[in-house]
PDB file of C-alpha atoms and ligand atoms in Angstrom:
ATOM      1  CA  MET A 293     -65.327-126.246 -45.806  1.00  0.00           C
ATOM      2  CA  LYS A 294     -67.888-123.501 -46.312  1.00  0.00           C
ATOM      3  CA  LYS A 295     -66.356-120.036 -46.297  1.00  0.00           C
ATOM      4  CA  GLU A 296     -67.215-117.831 -43.334  1.00  0.00           C
ATOM      5  CA  PHE A 297     -66.829-114.571 -45.248  1.00  0.00           C
ATOM      6  CA  ILE A 298     -65.605-113.171 -48.561  1.00  0.00           C
ATOM      7  CA  VAL A 299     -63.109-110.352 -49.057  1.00  0.00           C
ATOM      8  CA  HIS A 300     -63.575-108.819 -52.496  1.00  0.00           C
ATOM      9  CA  SER A 301     -60.603-107.690 -54.596  1.00  0.00           C
ATOM     10  CA  SER A 302     -60.367-104.044 -55.619  1.00  0.00           C
ATOM     11  CA  GLU A 303     -61.276-105.084 -59.139  1.00  0.00           C
ATOM     12  CA  GLU A 304     -64.422-106.803 -57.875  1.00  0.00           C
ATOM     13  CA  VAL A 305     -65.250-103.778 -55.724  1.00  0.00           C
ATOM     14  CA  ARG A 306     -65.120-101.647 -58.876  1.00  0.00           C
ATOM     15  CA  GLY A 307     -67.782-103.827 -60.483  1.00  0.00           C
ATOM     16  CA  ILE A 308     -69.834-103.953 -57.300  1.00  0.00           C
ATOM     17  CA  ARG A 309     -69.744-100.143 -57.103  1.00  0.00           C
ATOM     18  CA  GLU A 310     -71.357 -99.893 -60.534  1.00  0.00           C
ATOM     19  CA  ALA A 311     -74.013-102.494 -59.757  1.00  0.00           C
ATOM     20  CA  THR A 312     -74.897-100.930 -56.407  1.00  0.00           C
ATOM     21  CA  ALA A 313     -75.096 -97.426 -57.876  1.00  0.00           C
ATOM     22  CA  ALA A 314     -77.466 -98.778 -60.539  1.00  0.00           C
ATOM     23  CA  ALA A 315     -79.573-100.559 -57.894  1.00  0.00           C
ATOM     24  CA  ALA A 316     -79.860 -97.338 -55.862  1.00  0.00           C
ATOM     25  CA  GLU A 317     -80.995 -95.407 -58.907  1.00  0.00           C
ATOM     26  CA  VAL A 318     -83.594 -98.029 -59.831  1.00  0.00           C
ATOM     27  CA  ARG A 319     -84.890 -98.066 -56.227  1.00  0.00           C
ATOM     28  CA  ASP A 320     -85.262 -94.294 -56.062  1.00  0.00           C
ATOM     29  CA  ARG A 321     -86.858 -93.999 -59.491  1.00  0.00           C
ATOM     30  CA  LEU A 322     -89.355 -96.702 -58.573  1.00  0.00           C
ATOM     31  CA  LYS A 323     -90.333 -94.881 -55.398  1.00  0.00           C
ATOM     32  CA  ILE A 324     -91.392 -91.902 -57.495  1.00  0.00           C
ATOM     33  CA  ILE A 325     -93.212 -94.054 -60.057  1.00  0.00           C
ATOM     34  CA  ALA A 326     -95.432 -95.904 -57.531  1.00  0.00           C
ATOM     35  CA  VAL A 327     -98.834 -94.209 -57.617  1.00  0.00           C
ATOM     36  CA  PRO A 328    -102.378 -95.179 -56.626  1.00  0.00           C
ATOM     37  CA  GLY A 329    -104.156 -97.256 -59.279  1.00  0.00           C
ATOM     38  CA  MET A 330    -101.035 -98.854 -60.761  1.00  0.00           C
ATOM     39  CA  THR A 331    -101.025-102.655 -60.630  1.00  0.00           C
ATOM     40  CA  THR A 332     -98.098-104.204 -58.833  1.00  0.00           C
ATOM     41  CA  LYS A 333     -97.458-106.332 -61.943  1.00  0.00           C
ATOM     42  CA  GLU A 334     -97.163-103.187 -64.066  1.00  0.00           C
ATOM     43  CA  PHE A 335     -94.786-101.741 -61.456  1.00  0.00           C
ATOM     44  CA  ASP A 336     -92.711-104.923 -61.596  1.00  0.00           C
ATOM     45  CA  SER A 337     -92.459-104.723 -65.402  1.00  0.00           C
ATOM     46  CA  ILE A 338     -91.385-101.067 -65.201  1.00  0.00           C
ATOM     47  CA  ALA A 339     -88.656-102.131 -62.754  1.00  0.00           C
ATOM     48  CA  GLY A 340     -87.432-104.741 -65.245  1.00  0.00           C
ATOM     49  CA  GLY A 341     -87.393-102.097 -67.981  1.00  0.00           C
ATOM     50  CA  ILE A 342     -85.335 -99.656 -65.920  1.00  0.00           C
ATOM     51  CA  MET A 343     -82.851-102.392 -65.031  1.00  0.00           C
ATOM     52  CA  SER A 344     -82.324-103.303 -68.683  1.00  0.00           C
ATOM     53  CA  SER A 345     -81.989 -99.616 -69.616  1.00  0.00           C
ATOM     54  CA  LYS A 346     -79.044 -99.563 -67.153  1.00  0.00           C
ATOM     55  CA  GLY A 347     -77.490-102.512 -68.976  1.00  0.00           C
ATOM     56  CA  GLY A 348     -78.379-104.978 -66.229  1.00  0.00           C
ATOM     57  CA  ARG A 349     -81.001-107.540 -65.382  1.00  0.00           C
ATOM     58  CA  SER A 350     -82.908-108.618 -62.317  1.00  0.00           C
ATOM     59  CA  ALA A 351     -80.830-110.675 -59.886  1.00  0.00           C
ATOM     60  CA  PHE A 352     -84.065-112.041 -58.397  1.00  0.00           C
ATOM     61  CA  LEU A 353     -85.950-113.203 -61.510  1.00  0.00           C
ATOM     62  CA  GLY A 354     -85.456-116.957 -61.732  1.00  0.00           C
ATOM     63  CA  TYR A 355     -83.496-117.136 -58.457  1.00  0.00           C
ATOM     64  CA  LYS A 356     -84.878-120.362 -56.968  1.00  0.00           C
ATOM     65  CA  ASN A 357     -87.641-119.793 -59.566  1.00  0.00           C
ATOM     66  CA  PHE A 358     -88.728-116.401 -58.174  1.00  0.00           C
ATOM     67  CA  PRO A 359     -91.175-115.059 -60.810  1.00  0.00           C
ATOM     68  CA  GLY A 360     -90.767-111.268 -60.376  1.00  0.00           C
ATOM     69  CA  GLN A 361     -88.257-108.616 -61.456  1.00  0.00           C
ATOM     70  CA  ILE A 362     -88.250-107.128 -57.951  1.00  0.00           C
ATOM     71  CA  CYS A 363     -89.962-107.924 -54.654  1.00  0.00           C
ATOM     72  CA  ILE A 364     -93.038-105.806 -53.889  1.00  0.00           C
ATOM     73  CA  SER A 365     -94.445-106.386 -50.409  1.00  0.00           C
ATOM     74  CA  LEU A 366     -97.587-104.540 -49.308  1.00  0.00           C
ATOM     75  CA  ASN A 367     -98.697-103.716 -45.761  1.00  0.00           C
ATOM     76  CA  ASP A 368     -98.515-106.946 -43.707  1.00  0.00           C
ATOM     77  CA  GLU A 369     -96.259-108.539 -46.327  1.00  0.00           C
ATOM     78  CA  VAL A 370     -92.700-108.571 -45.014  1.00  0.00           C
ATOM     79  CA  VAL A 371     -90.542-109.606 -47.976  1.00  0.00           C
ATOM     80  CA  HIS A 372     -90.564-111.535 -51.281  1.00  0.00           C
ATOM     81  CA  GLY A 373     -93.959-110.238 -52.472  1.00  0.00           C
ATOM     82  CA  ILE A 374     -94.658-110.754 -56.170  1.00  0.00           C
ATOM     83  CA  GLY A 375     -96.193-108.160 -58.527  1.00  0.00           C
ATOM     84  CA  LYS A 376     -99.752-109.197 -59.488  1.00  0.00           C
ATOM     85  CA  PRO A 377    -102.067-108.044 -62.293  1.00  0.00           C
ATOM     86  CA  ASN A 378    -105.064-107.932 -59.919  1.00  0.00           C
ATOM     87  CA  VAL A 379    -103.455-105.925 -57.081  1.00  0.00           C
ATOM     88  CA  ILE A 380    -103.246-102.147 -57.294  1.00  0.00           C
ATOM     89  CA  PHE A 381    -101.442 -99.609 -55.131  1.00  0.00           C
ATOM     90  CA  ARG A 382    -103.901 -97.710 -52.971  1.00  0.00           C
ATOM     91  CA  HIS A 383    -103.382 -94.401 -51.244  1.00  0.00           C
ATOM     92  CA  GLY A 384    -101.969 -95.188 -47.794  1.00  0.00           C
ATOM     93  CA  ASP A 385    -100.538 -98.621 -48.664  1.00  0.00           C
ATOM     94  CA  LEU A 386     -97.212 -99.335 -46.995  1.00  0.00           C
ATOM     95  CA  VAL A 387     -95.031-100.751 -49.756  1.00  0.00           C
ATOM     96  CA  SER A 388     -91.613-102.352 -49.420  1.00  0.00           C
ATOM     97  CA  ILE A 389     -89.604-102.681 -52.609  1.00  0.00           C
ATOM     98  CA  ASP A 390     -86.472-104.784 -52.834  1.00  0.00           C
ATOM     99  CA  VAL A 391     -84.323-104.317 -55.929  1.00  0.00           C
ATOM    100  CA  GLY A 392     -81.595-106.752 -56.958  1.00  0.00           C
ATOM    101  CA  ILE A 393     -79.670-106.010 -60.135  1.00  0.00           C
ATOM    102  CA  ASN A 394     -77.029-108.061 -61.893  1.00  0.00           C
ATOM    103  CA  LEU A 395     -74.737-105.778 -63.845  1.00  0.00           C
ATOM    104  CA  GLY A 396     -72.004-107.623 -65.669  1.00  0.00           C
ATOM    105  CA  GLY A 397     -71.847-110.335 -63.027  1.00  0.00           C
ATOM    106  CA  PHE A 398     -71.851-107.951 -60.077  1.00  0.00           C
ATOM    107  CA  ILE A 399     -74.817-107.547 -57.727  1.00  0.00           C
ATOM    108  CA  GLY A 400     -76.566-104.515 -56.259  1.00  0.00           C
ATOM    109  CA  ASP A 401     -79.230-105.271 -53.626  1.00  0.00           C
ATOM    110  CA  THR A 402     -81.217-102.570 -51.830  1.00  0.00           C
ATOM    111  CA  ALA A 403     -84.665-102.063 -50.333  1.00  0.00           C
ATOM    112  CA  LEU A 404     -86.864 -99.408 -48.825  1.00  0.00           C
ATOM    113  CA  SER A 405     -90.386 -98.961 -47.486  1.00  0.00           C
ATOM    114  CA  PHE A 406     -92.684 -95.995 -48.010  1.00  0.00           C
ATOM    115  CA  VAL A 407     -96.355 -95.103 -48.050  1.00  0.00           C
ATOM    116  CA  ILE A 408     -98.185 -94.546 -51.336  1.00  0.00           C
ATOM    117  CA  GLY A 409     -99.206 -90.888 -51.405  1.00  0.00           C
ATOM    118  CA  GLY A 410     -96.529 -89.851 -48.886  1.00  0.00           C
ATOM    119  CA  ASN A 411     -95.206 -91.031 -45.544  1.00  0.00           C
ATOM    120  CA  PRO A 412     -97.279 -90.072 -42.485  1.00  0.00           C
ATOM    121  CA  GLU A 413     -95.646 -87.758 -39.945  1.00  0.00           C
ATOM    122  CA  HIS A 414     -97.214 -89.270 -36.855  1.00  0.00           C
ATOM    123  CA  GLY A 415     -98.672 -92.541 -35.698  1.00  0.00           C
ATOM    124  CA  GLU A 416     -97.520 -96.120 -35.677  1.00  0.00           C
ATOM    125  CA  THR A 417     -96.729 -96.381 -39.406  1.00  0.00           C
ATOM    126  CA  ALA A 418     -94.458 -93.341 -39.100  1.00  0.00           C
ATOM    127  CA  LEU A 419     -92.793 -94.924 -36.075  1.00  0.00           C
ATOM    128  CA  LEU A 420     -92.284 -98.243 -37.872  1.00  0.00           C
ATOM    129  CA  LEU A 421     -90.685 -96.556 -40.902  1.00  0.00           C
ATOM    130  CA  ASP A 422     -88.557 -94.242 -38.819  1.00  0.00           C
ATOM    131  CA  VAL A 423     -87.221 -96.888 -36.435  1.00  0.00           C
ATOM    132  CA  THR A 424     -86.533 -99.483 -39.146  1.00  0.00           C
ATOM    133  CA  GLU A 425     -84.550 -96.976 -41.202  1.00  0.00           C
ATOM    134  CA  LYS A 426     -82.719 -95.739 -38.095  1.00  0.00           C
ATOM    135  CA  ALA A 427     -81.822 -99.345 -37.252  1.00  0.00           C
ATOM    136  CA  LEU A 428     -80.308 -99.729 -40.719  1.00  0.00           C
ATOM    137  CA  TYR A 429     -78.062 -96.692 -40.190  1.00  0.00           C
ATOM    138  CA  ALA A 430     -77.196 -97.832 -36.671  1.00  0.00           C
ATOM    139  CA  GLY A 431     -76.198-101.212 -38.105  1.00  0.00           C
ATOM    140  CA  ILE A 432     -74.111 -99.531 -40.792  1.00  0.00           C
ATOM    141  CA  SER A 433     -72.295 -97.449 -38.184  1.00  0.00           C
ATOM    142  CA  ALA A 434     -71.256-100.693 -36.447  1.00  0.00           C
ATOM    143  CA  ALA A 435     -69.898-102.225 -39.676  1.00  0.00           C
ATOM    144  CA  LYS A 436     -66.377-101.142 -38.843  1.00  0.00           C
ATOM    145  CA  CYS A 437     -63.170-102.982 -39.461  1.00  0.00           C
ATOM    146  CA  GLY A 438     -62.328-104.956 -36.299  1.00  0.00           C
ATOM    147  CA  ASN A 439     -65.934-105.287 -35.122  1.00  0.00           C
ATOM    148  CA  CYS A 440     -67.795-108.581 -35.605  1.00  0.00           C
ATOM    149  CA  VAL A 441     -71.091-109.248 -37.378  1.00  0.00           C
ATOM    150  CA  TYR A 442     -72.478-109.529 -33.844  1.00  0.00           C
ATOM    151  CA  ASP A 443     -71.956-105.787 -33.290  1.00  0.00           C
ATOM    152  CA  ILE A 444     -74.185-104.970 -36.274  1.00  0.00           C
ATOM    153  CA  SER A 445     -76.887-107.388 -35.110  1.00  0.00           C
ATOM    154  CA  LEU A 446     -76.774-106.076 -31.546  1.00  0.00           C
ATOM    155  CA  ILE A 447     -77.389-102.431 -32.384  1.00  0.00           C
ATOM    156  CA  ILE A 448     -80.140-103.276 -34.889  1.00  0.00           C
ATOM    157  CA  GLU A 449     -81.960-105.434 -32.332  1.00  0.00           C
ATOM    158  CA  LYS A 450     -81.535-102.780 -29.624  1.00  0.00           C
ATOM    159  CA  THR A 451     -83.075-100.178 -31.913  1.00  0.00           C
ATOM    160  CA  ALA A 452     -86.121-102.400 -32.520  1.00  0.00           C
ATOM    161  CA  LYS A 453     -86.502-103.203 -28.836  1.00  0.00           C
ATOM    162  CA  SER A 454     -86.409 -99.528 -27.880  1.00  0.00           C
ATOM    163  CA  ALA A 455     -89.625 -99.054 -29.895  1.00  0.00           C
ATOM    164  CA  LYS A 456     -91.118-102.468 -29.022  1.00  0.00           C
ATOM    165  CA  LEU A 457     -91.083-103.630 -32.633  1.00  0.00           C
ATOM    166  CA  GLY A 458     -90.928-107.283 -33.696  1.00  0.00           C
ATOM    167  CA  VAL A 459     -87.677-108.377 -35.352  1.00  0.00           C
ATOM    168  CA  VAL A 460     -88.152-110.912 -38.153  1.00  0.00           C
ATOM    169  CA  ARG A 461     -85.843-113.850 -37.498  1.00  0.00           C
ATOM    170  CA  GLU A 462     -86.311-116.104 -40.534  1.00  0.00           C
ATOM    171  CA  TYR A 463     -84.725-113.652 -42.997  1.00  0.00           C
ATOM    172  CA  VAL A 464     -81.420-111.897 -42.470  1.00  0.00           C
ATOM    173  CA  GLY A 465     -78.831-109.694 -44.129  1.00  0.00           C
ATOM    174  CA  HIS A 466     -75.927-111.264 -45.955  1.00  0.00           C
ATOM    175  CA  GLY A 467     -72.673-110.874 -47.770  1.00  0.00           C
ATOM    176  CA  CYS A 468     -73.217-109.832 -51.378  1.00  0.00           C
ATOM    177  CA  GLY A 469     -71.253-108.739 -54.413  1.00  0.00           C
ATOM    178  CA  THR A 470     -70.470-111.423 -56.963  1.00  0.00           C
ATOM    179  CA  SER A 471     -73.387-113.638 -55.852  1.00  0.00           C
ATOM    180  CA  LEU A 472     -76.711-112.526 -54.418  1.00  0.00           C
ATOM    181  CA  HIS A 473     -76.156-114.350 -51.142  1.00  0.00           C
ATOM    182  CA  GLU A 474     -72.630-114.737 -49.860  1.00  0.00           C
ATOM    183  CA  PRO A 475     -71.346-115.503 -46.381  1.00  0.00           C
ATOM    184  CA  PRO A 476     -71.656-114.267 -43.713  1.00  0.00           C
ATOM    185  CA  GLU A 477     -75.271-114.018 -42.625  1.00  0.00           C
ATOM    186  CA  VAL A 478     -76.037-110.695 -40.928  1.00  0.00           C
ATOM    187  CA  PRO A 479     -78.960-111.307 -38.558  1.00  0.00           C
ATOM    188  CA  ASN A 480     -81.033-108.452 -37.151  1.00  0.00           C
ATOM    189  CA  PHE A 481     -80.836-110.021 -33.693  1.00  0.00           C
ATOM    190  CA  VAL A 482     -78.080-111.545 -31.600  1.00  0.00           C
ATOM    191  CA  SER A 483     -77.556-115.176 -30.842  1.00  0.00           C
ATOM    192  CA  GLY A 484     -74.647-116.986 -29.239  1.00  0.00           C
ATOM    193  CA  ARG A 485     -72.499-116.484 -32.328  1.00  0.00           C
ATOM    194  CA  LYS A 486     -70.170-113.529 -32.763  1.00  0.00           C
ATOM    195  CA  GLY A 487     -69.821-114.155 -36.489  1.00  0.00           C
ATOM    196  CA  PRO A 488     -66.689-113.301 -38.432  1.00  0.00           C
ATOM    197  CA  LYS A 489     -64.583-110.240 -37.785  1.00  0.00           C
ATOM    198  CA  LEU A 490     -65.126-107.448 -40.300  1.00  0.00           C
ATOM    199  CA  ARG A 491     -62.260-106.830 -42.700  1.00  0.00           C
ATOM    200  CA  PRO A 492     -61.702-104.252 -45.455  1.00  0.00           C
ATOM    201  CA  GLY A 493     -63.112-105.569 -48.731  1.00  0.00           C
ATOM    202  CA  MET A 494     -66.083-107.336 -47.172  1.00  0.00           C
ATOM    203  CA  VAL A 495     -69.375-106.258 -48.745  1.00  0.00           C
ATOM    204  CA  LEU A 496     -72.537-106.699 -46.699  1.00  0.00           C
ATOM    205  CA  ALA A 497     -76.237-106.220 -47.364  1.00  0.00           C
ATOM    206  CA  ILE A 498     -77.646-104.979 -44.054  1.00  0.00           C
ATOM    207  CA  GLU A 499     -81.435-105.198 -44.000  1.00  0.00           C
ATOM    208  CA  PRO A 500     -83.584-104.854 -40.881  1.00  0.00           C
ATOM    209  CA  MET A 501     -87.149-106.167 -41.236  1.00  0.00           C
ATOM    210  CA  PHE A 502     -89.327-104.957 -38.366  1.00  0.00           C
ATOM    211  CA  ASN A 503     -93.000-105.553 -37.560  1.00  0.00           C
ATOM    212  CA  LEU A 504     -95.479-103.441 -35.592  1.00  0.00           C
ATOM    213  CA  GLY A 505     -96.642-106.558 -33.771  1.00  0.00           C
ATOM    214  CA  THR A 506     -95.326-110.068 -33.431  1.00  0.00           C
ATOM    215  CA  HIS A 507     -91.990-111.063 -34.949  1.00  0.00           C
ATOM    216  CA  LEU A 508     -93.660-114.237 -36.252  1.00  0.00           C
ATOM    217  CA  VAL A 509     -94.256-114.592 -39.992  1.00  0.00           C
ATOM    218  CA  THR A 510     -95.956-117.048 -42.348  1.00  0.00           C
ATOM    219  CA  THR A 511     -95.422-117.818 -46.031  1.00  0.00           C
ATOM    220  CA  ASP A 512     -98.318-117.708 -48.519  1.00  0.00           C
ATOM    221  CA  PRO A 513     -99.250-120.745 -50.635  1.00  0.00           C
ATOM    222  CA  ASP A 514     -97.374-119.070 -53.540  1.00  0.00           C
ATOM    223  CA  GLY A 515     -94.240-120.213 -51.720  1.00  0.00           C
ATOM    224  CA  TRP A 516     -92.769-116.699 -51.664  1.00  0.00           C
ATOM    225  CA  THR A 517     -94.834-113.968 -50.052  1.00  0.00           C
ATOM    226  CA  VAL A 518     -93.867-113.677 -46.389  1.00  0.00           C
ATOM    227  CA  ARG A 519     -96.373-111.873 -44.149  1.00  0.00           C
ATOM    228  CA  THR A 520     -96.761-111.112 -40.474  1.00  0.00           C
ATOM    229  CA  LYS A 521     -98.683-113.729 -38.532  1.00  0.00           C
ATOM    230  CA  ASP A 522    -100.880-111.115 -36.833  1.00  0.00           C
ATOM    231  CA  GLY A 523    -101.592-109.088 -39.990  1.00  0.00           C
ATOM    232  CA  LYS A 524     -99.821-105.979 -38.660  1.00  0.00           C
ATOM    233  CA  LEU A 525     -97.562-103.796 -40.794  1.00  0.00           C
ATOM    234  CA  SER A 526     -93.961-104.605 -41.617  1.00  0.00           C
ATOM    235  CA  ALA A 527     -91.093-102.460 -42.962  1.00  0.00           C
ATOM    236  CA  HIS A 528     -87.765-103.270 -44.630  1.00  0.00           C
ATOM    237  CA  PHE A 529     -84.753-101.062 -45.388  1.00  0.00           C
ATOM    238  CA  GLU A 530     -81.556-102.359 -46.984  1.00  0.00           C
ATOM    239  CA  HIS A 531     -78.223-100.923 -48.040  1.00  0.00           C
ATOM    240  CA  MET A 532     -75.083-102.623 -49.255  1.00  0.00           C
ATOM    241  CA  ILE A 533     -71.917-101.408 -47.568  1.00  0.00           C
ATOM    242  CA  LEU A 534     -68.201-101.851 -48.059  1.00  0.00           C
ATOM    243  CA  VAL A 535     -66.062-102.423 -44.988  1.00  0.00           C
ATOM    244  CA  THR A 536     -62.982-100.199 -45.215  1.00  0.00           C
ATOM    245  CA  GLU A 537     -59.973 -99.364 -43.027  1.00  0.00           C
ATOM    246  CA  ASN A 538     -62.012 -96.451 -41.730  1.00  0.00           C
ATOM    247  CA  GLU A 539     -65.773 -95.807 -41.743  1.00  0.00           C
ATOM    248  CA  PRO A 540     -68.031 -98.160 -43.702  1.00  0.00           C
ATOM    249  CA  GLU A 541     -68.978 -96.903 -47.145  1.00  0.00           C
ATOM    250  CA  VAL A 542     -72.639 -97.071 -48.168  1.00  0.00           C
ATOM    251  CA  LEU A 543     -72.598 -98.372 -51.753  1.00  0.00           C
ATOM    252  CA  THR A 544     -76.331 -98.011 -52.431  1.00  0.00           C
ATOM    253  CA  TRP A 545     -76.445 -94.395 -51.273  1.00  0.00           C
ATOM    254  CA  ARG A 546     -78.821 -92.003 -53.027  1.00  0.00           C
ATOM    255  CA  LYS A 547     -76.890 -90.023 -55.564  1.00  0.00           C
ATOM    256  CA  MET A 548     -79.724 -87.564 -56.229  1.00  0.00           C
TER     257      MET A 548
HETATM  258 MG1   MG B 954     -80.756-108.643 -49.445  1.00  0.00          MG
END
C-alpha cells in the first residue's frame, strides 16, 4: 500500500537541515543576481554553479527529463519555467524561482517570487506578492503537531479568497526530504479529504501558487512551462518545514 506520510529519523533530519539551508542560500543569492539584460539560461547556469559550489546538485535537472537546473517562471508563467538563451530579464518582470538541491541524498526545495528591479509598493502585483507570501506563513503556522494537512490547506485557501486571487489546483505542496516528492500532498485548497495527521519528524514543502485572475492554467508545448489561462500574473512562495512537538520549524529560512 502507498504510504500516506513519512516520518523522518533524526539522522535524516540532520541531512535535510543541511540541504534546506543550502537551498535557502542559493535562492537568496539568486534573487540578488537576477538583473535586467541577463538571459534566463545564463541565470539557470549560474544557479547550477552555486549548487555545485555548495557540494550539491540540482534535484530538478533530469527529474522526469526536466532540462533546467532550477525553474524560472516569468510573469504569467506559474511554475516549471525553463531558462532560455533568447529570453532576458526585463525591468518590472515578475519572476518566480524554484530551487531544488540534492545534497548527499537529502533534498532542499524552496521558491520565491519578486520583481526585477525591486518589488512595487502598491498595485495588483504588490498585492499578489504580499498575499501569496502571507498565505505561505499562514500555512506554516497551521503545520502543528495534531493538526491535519487539511488545516494547512484551509488557511492558505482562505488567505487567497480574502484577496480574490485564483488558487492553482493542478500543482500542490508535498512531503519532501529524502526524495523530491514524498507523501502527503499538501494542496492549497480544501477538498473532502482531511489528509494525514501531522506528526513530529514530518517534513513538508508548503507552496501556495496564486494568480491575479483565473485559477485555470495551461501547459506550453515544451511539456513543462505552466502559465495562467488568462495571461495574468502568478506568484509562488515555498518553504520546507519540520513538524515538531511544538511550533513548526522553517528549514529554508533566510540565514542572512
Ligand atoms: Mg516543491
